[in-house]
CSV table of C-alpha atoms in Angstrom, one decimal:
chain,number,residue,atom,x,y,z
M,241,UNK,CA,-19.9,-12.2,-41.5
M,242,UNK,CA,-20.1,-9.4,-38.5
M,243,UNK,CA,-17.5,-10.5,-36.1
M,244,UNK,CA,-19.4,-9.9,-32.6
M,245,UNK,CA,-17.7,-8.6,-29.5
M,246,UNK,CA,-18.5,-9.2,-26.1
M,247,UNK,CA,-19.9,-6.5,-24.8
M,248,UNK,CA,-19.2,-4.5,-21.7
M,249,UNK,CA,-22.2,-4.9,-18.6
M,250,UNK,CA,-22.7,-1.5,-18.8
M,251,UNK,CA,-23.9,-1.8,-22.4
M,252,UNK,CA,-26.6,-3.8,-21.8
M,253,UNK,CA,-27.8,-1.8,-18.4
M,254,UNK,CA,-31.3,-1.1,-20.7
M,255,UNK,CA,-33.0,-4.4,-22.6
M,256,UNK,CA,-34.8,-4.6,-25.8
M,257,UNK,CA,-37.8,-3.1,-24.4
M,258,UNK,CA,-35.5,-0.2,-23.2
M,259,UNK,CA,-36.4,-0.9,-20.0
M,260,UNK,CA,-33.4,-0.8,-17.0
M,261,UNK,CA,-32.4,-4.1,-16.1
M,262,UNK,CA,-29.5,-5.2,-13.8
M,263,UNK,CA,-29.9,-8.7,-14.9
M,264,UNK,CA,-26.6,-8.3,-17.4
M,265,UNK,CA,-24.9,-5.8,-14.6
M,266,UNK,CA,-25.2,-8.7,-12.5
M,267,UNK,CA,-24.2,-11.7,-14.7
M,268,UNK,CA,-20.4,-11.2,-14.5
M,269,UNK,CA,-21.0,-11.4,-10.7
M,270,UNK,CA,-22.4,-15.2,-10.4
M,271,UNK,CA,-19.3,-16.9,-11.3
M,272,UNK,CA,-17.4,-14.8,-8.9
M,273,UNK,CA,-20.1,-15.8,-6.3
M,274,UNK,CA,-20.0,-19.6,-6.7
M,275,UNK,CA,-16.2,-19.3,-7.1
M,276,UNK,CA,-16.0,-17.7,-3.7
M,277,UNK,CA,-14.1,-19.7,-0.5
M,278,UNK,CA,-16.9,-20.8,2.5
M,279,UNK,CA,-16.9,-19.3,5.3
M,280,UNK,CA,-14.7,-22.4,6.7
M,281,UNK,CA,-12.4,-22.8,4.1
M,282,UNK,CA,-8.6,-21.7,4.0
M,283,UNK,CA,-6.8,-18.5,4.1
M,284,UNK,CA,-4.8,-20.2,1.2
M,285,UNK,CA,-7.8,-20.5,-0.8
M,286,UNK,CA,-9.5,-17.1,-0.2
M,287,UNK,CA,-6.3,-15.3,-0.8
M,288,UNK,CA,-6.0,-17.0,-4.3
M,289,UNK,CA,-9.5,-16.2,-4.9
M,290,UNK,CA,-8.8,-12.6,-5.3
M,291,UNK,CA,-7.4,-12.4,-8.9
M,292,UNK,CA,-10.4,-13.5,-10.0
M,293,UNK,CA,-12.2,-10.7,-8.5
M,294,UNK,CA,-9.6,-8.7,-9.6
M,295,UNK,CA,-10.3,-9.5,-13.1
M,296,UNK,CA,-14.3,-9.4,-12.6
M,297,UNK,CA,-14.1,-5.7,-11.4
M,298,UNK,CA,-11.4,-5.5,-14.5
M,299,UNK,CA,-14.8,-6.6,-16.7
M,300,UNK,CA,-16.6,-3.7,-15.2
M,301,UNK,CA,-14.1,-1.2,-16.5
M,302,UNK,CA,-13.3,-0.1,-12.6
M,303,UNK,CA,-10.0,2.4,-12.7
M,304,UNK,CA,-6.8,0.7,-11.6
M,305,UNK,CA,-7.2,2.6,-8.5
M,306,UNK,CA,-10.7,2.0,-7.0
M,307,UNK,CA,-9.6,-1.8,-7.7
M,308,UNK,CA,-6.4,-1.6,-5.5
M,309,UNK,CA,-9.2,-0.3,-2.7
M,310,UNK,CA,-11.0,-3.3,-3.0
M,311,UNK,CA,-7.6,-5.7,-3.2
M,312,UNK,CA,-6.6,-3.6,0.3
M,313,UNK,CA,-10.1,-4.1,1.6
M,314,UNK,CA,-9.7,-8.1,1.1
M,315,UNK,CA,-6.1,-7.9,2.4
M,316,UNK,CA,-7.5,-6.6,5.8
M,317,UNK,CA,-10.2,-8.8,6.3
M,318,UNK,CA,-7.0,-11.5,5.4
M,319,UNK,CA,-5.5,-10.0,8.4
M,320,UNK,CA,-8.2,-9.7,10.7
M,321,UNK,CA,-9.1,-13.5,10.0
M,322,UNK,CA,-5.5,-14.6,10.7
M,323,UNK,CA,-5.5,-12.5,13.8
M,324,UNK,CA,-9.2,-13.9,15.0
M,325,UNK,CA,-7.6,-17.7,14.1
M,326,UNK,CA,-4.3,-17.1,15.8
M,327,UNK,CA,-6.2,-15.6,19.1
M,328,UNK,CA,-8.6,-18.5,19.1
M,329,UNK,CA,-5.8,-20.9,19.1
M,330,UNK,CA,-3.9,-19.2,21.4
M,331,UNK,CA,-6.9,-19.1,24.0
M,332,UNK,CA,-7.3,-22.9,22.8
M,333,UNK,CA,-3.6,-24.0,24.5
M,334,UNK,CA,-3.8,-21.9,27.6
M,335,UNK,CA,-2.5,-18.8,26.5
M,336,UNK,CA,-5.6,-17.0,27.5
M,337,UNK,CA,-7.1,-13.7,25.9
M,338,UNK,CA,-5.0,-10.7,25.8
M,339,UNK,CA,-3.7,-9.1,28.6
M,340,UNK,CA,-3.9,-6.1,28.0
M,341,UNK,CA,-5.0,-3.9,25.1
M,342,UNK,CA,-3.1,-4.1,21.7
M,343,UNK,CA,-3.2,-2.5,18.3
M,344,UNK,CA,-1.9,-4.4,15.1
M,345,UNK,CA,-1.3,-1.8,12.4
M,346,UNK,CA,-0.9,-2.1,8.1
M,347,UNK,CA,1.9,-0.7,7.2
M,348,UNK,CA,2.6,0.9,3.6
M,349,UNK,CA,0.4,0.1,0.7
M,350,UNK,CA,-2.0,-1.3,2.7
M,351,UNK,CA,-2.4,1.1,5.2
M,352,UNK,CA,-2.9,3.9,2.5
M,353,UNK,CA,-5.9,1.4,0.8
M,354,UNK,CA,-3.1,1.4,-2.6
M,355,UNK,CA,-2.1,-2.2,-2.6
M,356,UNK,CA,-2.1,-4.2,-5.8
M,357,UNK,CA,-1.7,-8.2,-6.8
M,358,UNK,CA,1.5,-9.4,-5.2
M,359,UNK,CA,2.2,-7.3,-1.5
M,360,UNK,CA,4.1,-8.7,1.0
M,361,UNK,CA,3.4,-7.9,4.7
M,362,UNK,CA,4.5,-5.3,6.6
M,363,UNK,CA,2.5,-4.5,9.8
M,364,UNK,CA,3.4,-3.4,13.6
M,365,UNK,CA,1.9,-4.1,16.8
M,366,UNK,CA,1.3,-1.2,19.2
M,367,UNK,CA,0.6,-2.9,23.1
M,368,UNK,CA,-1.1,-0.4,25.7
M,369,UNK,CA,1.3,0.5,28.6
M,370,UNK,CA,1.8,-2.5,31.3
M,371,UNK,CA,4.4,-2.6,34.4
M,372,UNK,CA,8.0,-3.5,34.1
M,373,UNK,CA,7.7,-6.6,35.8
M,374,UNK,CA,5.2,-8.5,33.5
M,375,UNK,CA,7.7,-8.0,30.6
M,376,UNK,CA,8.3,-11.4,29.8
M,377,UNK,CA,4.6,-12.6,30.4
M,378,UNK,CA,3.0,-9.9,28.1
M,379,UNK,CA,5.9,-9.4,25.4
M,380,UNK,CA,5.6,-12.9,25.1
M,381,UNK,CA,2.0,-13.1,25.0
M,382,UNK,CA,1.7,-11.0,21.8
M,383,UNK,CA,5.6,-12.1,20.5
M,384,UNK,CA,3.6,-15.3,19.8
M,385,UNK,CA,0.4,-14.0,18.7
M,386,UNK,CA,2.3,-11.8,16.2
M,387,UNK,CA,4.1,-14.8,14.9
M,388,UNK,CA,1.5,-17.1,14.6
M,389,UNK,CA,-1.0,-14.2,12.6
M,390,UNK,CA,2.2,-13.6,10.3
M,391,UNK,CA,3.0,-17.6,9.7
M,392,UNK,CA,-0.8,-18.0,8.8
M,393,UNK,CA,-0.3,-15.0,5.7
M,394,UNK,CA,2.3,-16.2,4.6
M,395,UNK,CA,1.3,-19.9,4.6
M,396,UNK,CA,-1.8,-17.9,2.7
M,397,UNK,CA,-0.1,-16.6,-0.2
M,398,UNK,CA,1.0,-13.1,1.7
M,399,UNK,CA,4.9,-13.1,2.1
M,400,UNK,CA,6.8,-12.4,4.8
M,401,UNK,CA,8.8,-9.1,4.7
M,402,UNK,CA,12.3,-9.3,3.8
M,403,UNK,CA,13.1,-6.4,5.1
M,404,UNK,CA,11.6,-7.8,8.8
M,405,UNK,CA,8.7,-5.5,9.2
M,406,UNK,CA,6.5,-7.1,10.9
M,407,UNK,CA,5.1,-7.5,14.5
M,408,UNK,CA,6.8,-11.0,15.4
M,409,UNK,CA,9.9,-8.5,15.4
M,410,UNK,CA,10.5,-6.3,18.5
M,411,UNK,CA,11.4,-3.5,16.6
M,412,UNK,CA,8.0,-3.2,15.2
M,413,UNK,CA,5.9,-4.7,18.2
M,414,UNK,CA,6.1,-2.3,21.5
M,415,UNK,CA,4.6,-0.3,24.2
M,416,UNK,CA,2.5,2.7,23.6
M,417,UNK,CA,4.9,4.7,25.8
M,418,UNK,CA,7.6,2.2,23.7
M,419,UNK,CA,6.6,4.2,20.4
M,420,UNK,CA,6.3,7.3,21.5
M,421,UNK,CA,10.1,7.4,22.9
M,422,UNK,CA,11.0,5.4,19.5
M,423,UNK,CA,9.8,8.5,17.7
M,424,UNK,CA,11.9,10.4,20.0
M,425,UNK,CA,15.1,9.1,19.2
M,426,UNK,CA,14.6,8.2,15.6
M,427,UNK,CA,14.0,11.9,14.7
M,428,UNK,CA,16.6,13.4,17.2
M,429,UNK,CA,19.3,13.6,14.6
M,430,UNK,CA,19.8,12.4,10.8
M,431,UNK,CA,20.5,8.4,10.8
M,432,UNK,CA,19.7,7.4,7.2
M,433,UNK,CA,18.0,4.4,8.8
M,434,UNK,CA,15.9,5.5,11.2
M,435,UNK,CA,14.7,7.9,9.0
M,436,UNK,CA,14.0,5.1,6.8
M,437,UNK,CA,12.2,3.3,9.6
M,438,UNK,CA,10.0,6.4,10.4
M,439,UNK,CA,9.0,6.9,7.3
M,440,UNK,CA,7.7,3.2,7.1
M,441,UNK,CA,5.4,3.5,10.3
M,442,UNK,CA,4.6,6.9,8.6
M,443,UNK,CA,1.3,5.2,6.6
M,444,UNK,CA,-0.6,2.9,9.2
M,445,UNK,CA,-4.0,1.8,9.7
M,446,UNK,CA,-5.6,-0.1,12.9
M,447,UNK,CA,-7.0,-3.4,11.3
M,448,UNK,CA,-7.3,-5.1,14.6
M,449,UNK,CA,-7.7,-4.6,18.5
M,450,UNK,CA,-8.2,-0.8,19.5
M,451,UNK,CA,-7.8,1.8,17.2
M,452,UNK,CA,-7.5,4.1,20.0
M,453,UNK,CA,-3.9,3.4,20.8
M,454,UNK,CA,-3.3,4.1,16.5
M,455,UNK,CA,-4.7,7.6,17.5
M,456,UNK,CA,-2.1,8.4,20.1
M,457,UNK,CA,0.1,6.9,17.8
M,458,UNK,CA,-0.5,9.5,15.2
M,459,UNK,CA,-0.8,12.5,17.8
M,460,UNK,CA,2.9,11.7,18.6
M,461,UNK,CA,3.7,11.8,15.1
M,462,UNK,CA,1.8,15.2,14.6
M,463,UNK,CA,3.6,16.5,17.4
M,464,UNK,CA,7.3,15.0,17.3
M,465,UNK,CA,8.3,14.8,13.9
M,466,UNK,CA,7.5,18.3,12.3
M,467,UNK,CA,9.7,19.9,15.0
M,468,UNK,CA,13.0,17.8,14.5
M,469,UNK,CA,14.9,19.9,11.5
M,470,UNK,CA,17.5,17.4,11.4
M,471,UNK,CA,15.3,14.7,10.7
M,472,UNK,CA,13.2,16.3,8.3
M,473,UNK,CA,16.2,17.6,6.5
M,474,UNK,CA,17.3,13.9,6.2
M,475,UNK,CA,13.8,13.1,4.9
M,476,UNK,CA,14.2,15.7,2.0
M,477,UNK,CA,17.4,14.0,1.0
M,478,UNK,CA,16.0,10.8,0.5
M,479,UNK,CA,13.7,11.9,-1.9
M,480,UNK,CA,17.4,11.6,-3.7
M,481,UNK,CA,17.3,7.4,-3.3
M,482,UNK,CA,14.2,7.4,-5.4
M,483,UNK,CA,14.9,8.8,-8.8
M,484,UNK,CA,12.2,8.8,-11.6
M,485,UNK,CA,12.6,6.5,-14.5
M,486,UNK,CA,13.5,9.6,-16.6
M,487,UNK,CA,16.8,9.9,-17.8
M,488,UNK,CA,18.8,13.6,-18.3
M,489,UNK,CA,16.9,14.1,-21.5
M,490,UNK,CA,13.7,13.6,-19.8
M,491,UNK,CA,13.5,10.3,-21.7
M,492,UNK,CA,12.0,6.7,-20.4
M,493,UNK,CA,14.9,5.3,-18.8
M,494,UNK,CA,15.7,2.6,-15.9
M,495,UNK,CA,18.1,3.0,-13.8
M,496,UNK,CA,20.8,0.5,-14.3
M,497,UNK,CA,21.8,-0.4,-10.4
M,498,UNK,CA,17.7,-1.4,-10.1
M,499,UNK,CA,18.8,-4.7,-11.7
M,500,UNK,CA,15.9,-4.9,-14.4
M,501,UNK,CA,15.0,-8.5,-15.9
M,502,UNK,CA,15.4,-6.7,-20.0
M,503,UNK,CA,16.4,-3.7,-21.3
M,504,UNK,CA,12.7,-2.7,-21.8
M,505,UNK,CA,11.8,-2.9,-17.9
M,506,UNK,CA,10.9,-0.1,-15.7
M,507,UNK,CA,10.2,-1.1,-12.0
M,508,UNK,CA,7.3,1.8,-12.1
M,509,UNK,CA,6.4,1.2,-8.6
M,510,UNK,CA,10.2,2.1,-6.8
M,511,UNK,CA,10.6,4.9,-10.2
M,512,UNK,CA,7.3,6.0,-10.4
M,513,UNK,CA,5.0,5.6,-7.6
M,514,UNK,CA,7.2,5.7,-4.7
M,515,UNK,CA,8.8,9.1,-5.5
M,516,UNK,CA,5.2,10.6,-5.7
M,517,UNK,CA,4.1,9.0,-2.1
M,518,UNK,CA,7.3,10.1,-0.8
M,519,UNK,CA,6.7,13.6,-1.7
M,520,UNK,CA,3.4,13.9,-0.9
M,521,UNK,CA,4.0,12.4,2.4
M,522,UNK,CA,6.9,14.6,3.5
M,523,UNK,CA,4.8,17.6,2.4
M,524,UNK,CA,1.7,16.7,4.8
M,525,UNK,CA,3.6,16.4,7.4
M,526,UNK,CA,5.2,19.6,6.9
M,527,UNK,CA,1.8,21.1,6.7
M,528,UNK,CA,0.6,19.2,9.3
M,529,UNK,CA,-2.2,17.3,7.5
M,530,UNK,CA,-3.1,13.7,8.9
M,531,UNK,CA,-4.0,12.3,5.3
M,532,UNK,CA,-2.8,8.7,4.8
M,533,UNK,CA,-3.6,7.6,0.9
M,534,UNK,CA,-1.7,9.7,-1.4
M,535,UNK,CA,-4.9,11.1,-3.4
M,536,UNK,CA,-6.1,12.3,-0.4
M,537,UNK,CA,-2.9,13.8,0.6
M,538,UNK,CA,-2.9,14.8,-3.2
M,539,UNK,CA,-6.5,16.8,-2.9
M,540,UNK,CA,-5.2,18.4,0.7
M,541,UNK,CA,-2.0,19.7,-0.5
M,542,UNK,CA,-4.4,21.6,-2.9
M,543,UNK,CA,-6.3,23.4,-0.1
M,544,UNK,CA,-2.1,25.0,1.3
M,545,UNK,CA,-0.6,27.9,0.8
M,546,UNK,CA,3.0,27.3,-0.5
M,547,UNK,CA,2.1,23.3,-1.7
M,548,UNK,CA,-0.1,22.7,-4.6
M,549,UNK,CA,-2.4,24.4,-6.7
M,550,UNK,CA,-5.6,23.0,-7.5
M,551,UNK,CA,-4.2,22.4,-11.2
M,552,UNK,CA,-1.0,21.1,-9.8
M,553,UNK,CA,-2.9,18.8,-7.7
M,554,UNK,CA,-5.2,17.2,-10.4
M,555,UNK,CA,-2.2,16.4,-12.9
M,556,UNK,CA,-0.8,15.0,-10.1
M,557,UNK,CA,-3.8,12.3,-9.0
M,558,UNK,CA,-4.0,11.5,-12.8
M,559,UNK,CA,-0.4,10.5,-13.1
M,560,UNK,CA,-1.1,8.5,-9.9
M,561,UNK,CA,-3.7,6.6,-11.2
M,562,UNK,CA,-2.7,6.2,-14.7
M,563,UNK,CA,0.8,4.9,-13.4
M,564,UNK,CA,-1.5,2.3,-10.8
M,565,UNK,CA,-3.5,1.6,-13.8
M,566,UNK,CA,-0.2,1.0,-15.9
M,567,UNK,CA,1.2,-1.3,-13.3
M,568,UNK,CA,-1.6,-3.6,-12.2
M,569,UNK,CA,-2.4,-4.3,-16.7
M,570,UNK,CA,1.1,-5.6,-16.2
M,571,UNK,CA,0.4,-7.7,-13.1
M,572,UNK,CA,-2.5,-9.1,-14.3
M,573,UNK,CA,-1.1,-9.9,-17.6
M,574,UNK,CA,2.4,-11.6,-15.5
M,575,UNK,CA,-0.5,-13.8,-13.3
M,576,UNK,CA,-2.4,-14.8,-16.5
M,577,UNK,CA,1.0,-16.7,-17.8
M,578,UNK,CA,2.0,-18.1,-14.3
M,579,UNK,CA,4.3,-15.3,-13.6
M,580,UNK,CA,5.3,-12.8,-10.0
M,581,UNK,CA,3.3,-9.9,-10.0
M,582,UNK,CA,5.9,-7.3,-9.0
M,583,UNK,CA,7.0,-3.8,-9.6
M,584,UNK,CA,8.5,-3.6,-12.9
M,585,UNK,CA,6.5,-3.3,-16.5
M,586,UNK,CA,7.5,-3.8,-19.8
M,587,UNK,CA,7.4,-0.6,-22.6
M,588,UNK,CA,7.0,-2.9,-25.5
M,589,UNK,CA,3.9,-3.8,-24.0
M,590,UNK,CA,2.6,0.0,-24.4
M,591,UNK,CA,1.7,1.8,-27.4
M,592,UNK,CA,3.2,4.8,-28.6
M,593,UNK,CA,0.3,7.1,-26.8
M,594,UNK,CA,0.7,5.6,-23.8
M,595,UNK,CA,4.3,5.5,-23.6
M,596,UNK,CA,4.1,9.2,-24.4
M,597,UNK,CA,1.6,9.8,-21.7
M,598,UNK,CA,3.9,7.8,-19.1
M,599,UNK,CA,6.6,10.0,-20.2
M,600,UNK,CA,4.5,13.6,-19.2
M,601,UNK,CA,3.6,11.7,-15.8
M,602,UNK,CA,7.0,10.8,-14.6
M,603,UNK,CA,8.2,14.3,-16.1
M,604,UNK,CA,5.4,15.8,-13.3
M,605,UNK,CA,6.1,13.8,-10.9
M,606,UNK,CA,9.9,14.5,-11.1
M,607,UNK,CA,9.1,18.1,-10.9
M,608,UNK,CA,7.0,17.7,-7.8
M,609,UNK,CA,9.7,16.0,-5.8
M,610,UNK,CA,12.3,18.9,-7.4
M,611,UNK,CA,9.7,21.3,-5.8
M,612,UNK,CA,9.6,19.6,-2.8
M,613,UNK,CA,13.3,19.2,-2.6
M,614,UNK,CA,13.6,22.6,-2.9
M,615,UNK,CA,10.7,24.2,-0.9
M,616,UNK,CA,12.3,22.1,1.6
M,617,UNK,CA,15.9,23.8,2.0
């Protein structure tokens, strides 16, 4: 007896008539469609909705990569919904609309359009420039509303950040002016964390409020951070706190102090991913290039003297999207047995061509930061 397969949409794109037909293209689509949260209903619930698109655009044979675009897509509309809610319930109990204009800014992966199942938040509020004396009226006016828009992700399925970055905090929710002078004094000299913190507020995007105040933001970047050698300098040596999971021999290897849940885990996003966005970040802004997602800054680095060739460039996107593809099979096969989706894969899970494939991207991306390192000095 022939044993038959299901077949892929895109094999049935012609019928038996061989005429075109987008009647099987669209079939995976209708469950995903009745599945989908009302307009009215929760964050909760259209949050949790998103594996299964996840795994419909997975049926469609989508690369890891154009996927996490969608996943960052539905994050901020998350965002801007919580934000709407929170404003509207503000305005409800006498709060008022805003009093001036604000900014509230993705930070990280989902500022560069990268994120996959599982982020936590990280975000920033940017407020436009206000007198001295209303302090306490306007601080506390957006205090709250970044509180409330952060209590509603979370409620929602979208962690808080441990680490605190967030816009309920002051240190991420200021004055235009506020920022500007931040930027000052973070790059004035080589503090391991401020460099740290700068390199966070490094990737944002405006998801709510005006985006104008995001584009001063970034010309004061431009124009600030390039020219501070002591901070830079500090930003090449923490390429150092972010070694590939390579070991001397150039073999697969954890490190040991990442605290790995077997002896087959990698965490391929803090081994793997994050070296390559460090590296390519800390080049653009050498070269003065305002790219934000790292194939973007990838394909730009390309068009510099003295960064990438176009060769370089290409192996580099491919290990980029092969490691993204590498690490979301492994998050979707964690959320399909009830488990976190998080940074770390498991190598039994690979076959031998694939391990050997993951082996040749790390090795370029370790020789990327090397290069960087060094072009650096």
């Amino acid at each position: 007896m022939r044993v038959m397969h299901q077949a892929s949409p895109w094999r049935a794109l012609f019928d038996q008539q061989g005429q075109l037909t987008t009647l099987a293209l669209d079939a995976p689509l209708q469950p995903l469609f009745e599945q989908r949260p009302s307009p009215s209903a929760s964050l909760s619930d259209a949050n949790a909705w998103q594996l299964s698109l996840v795994e419909t655009l997975a049926h469609y044979d989508l690369p890891a990569w154009r996927i996490s675009q969608v996943i960052s897509d539905h994050n901020a509309w998350l965002y801007r919904c919580a934000i709407a809610q929170s404003l509207e319930e503000m305005q409800a109990q006498g709060w008022g609309t805003p009093p001036v204009d604000y900014c509230v800014l993705l930070l990280g992966s989902a500022a560069r359009f990268e994120s996959l199942l599982g982020p936590d938040q990280d975000n920033a509020l940017i407020i436009d420039d206000y007198p001295d004396h209303r302090h306490v009226e306007i601080d506390g006016y957006f205090q709250a509303l970044g509180e409330r828009f952060t209590h509603r992700l979370d409620e929602a399925g979208m962690l808080l950040c441990r680490g605190h970055v967030m816009a309920r905090w002051p240190m991420w929710r200021k004055r235009i002016s506020e920022w500007c002078a931040q930027l000052e004094i973070w790059s004035a000299d080589r503090r391991v964390k401020r460099v740290q913190q700068t390199n966070i507020l490094l990737d944002f995007y405006p998801v709510a409020g005006s985006s104008s105040l995001a584009m001063r933001l970034g010309e004061s970047i431009a124009s600030i951070l390039p020219n501070a050698p002591l901070f830079m300098n500090e930003m090449v040596a923490l390429l150092d706190e972010l070694p590939v999971a390579l070991n001397r021999l150039g073999q697969l290897a954890s490190s040991p102090h990442l605290d790995a849940p077997h002896e087959h885990a990698i965490n391929l996003k803090r081994q793997g991913l994050l070296p390559l966005i460090s590296a390519a970040r800390l080049q653009c802004l050498q070269h003065g290039l305002g790219d934000i997602a790292t194939r973007e800054r990838l394909m730009a680095l390309s068009h510099c003297k003295d960064a990438l060739t176009p060769a370089e460039s290409a192996l580099l996107i491919a290990a980029f999207e092969r490691l993204q593809q590498r690490l979301l099979d492994q998050q979707r096969y964690n959320k399909g047995r009830g488990q976190v989706a998080d940074g770390w894969i498991d190598l039994r899970r690979l076959r031998e061509d694939q391990r050997l494939l993951l082996k040749f991207d790390l090795q370029q991306i370790r020789a990327f930061v090397q290069r960087t390192k060094s072009a650096s000095r």
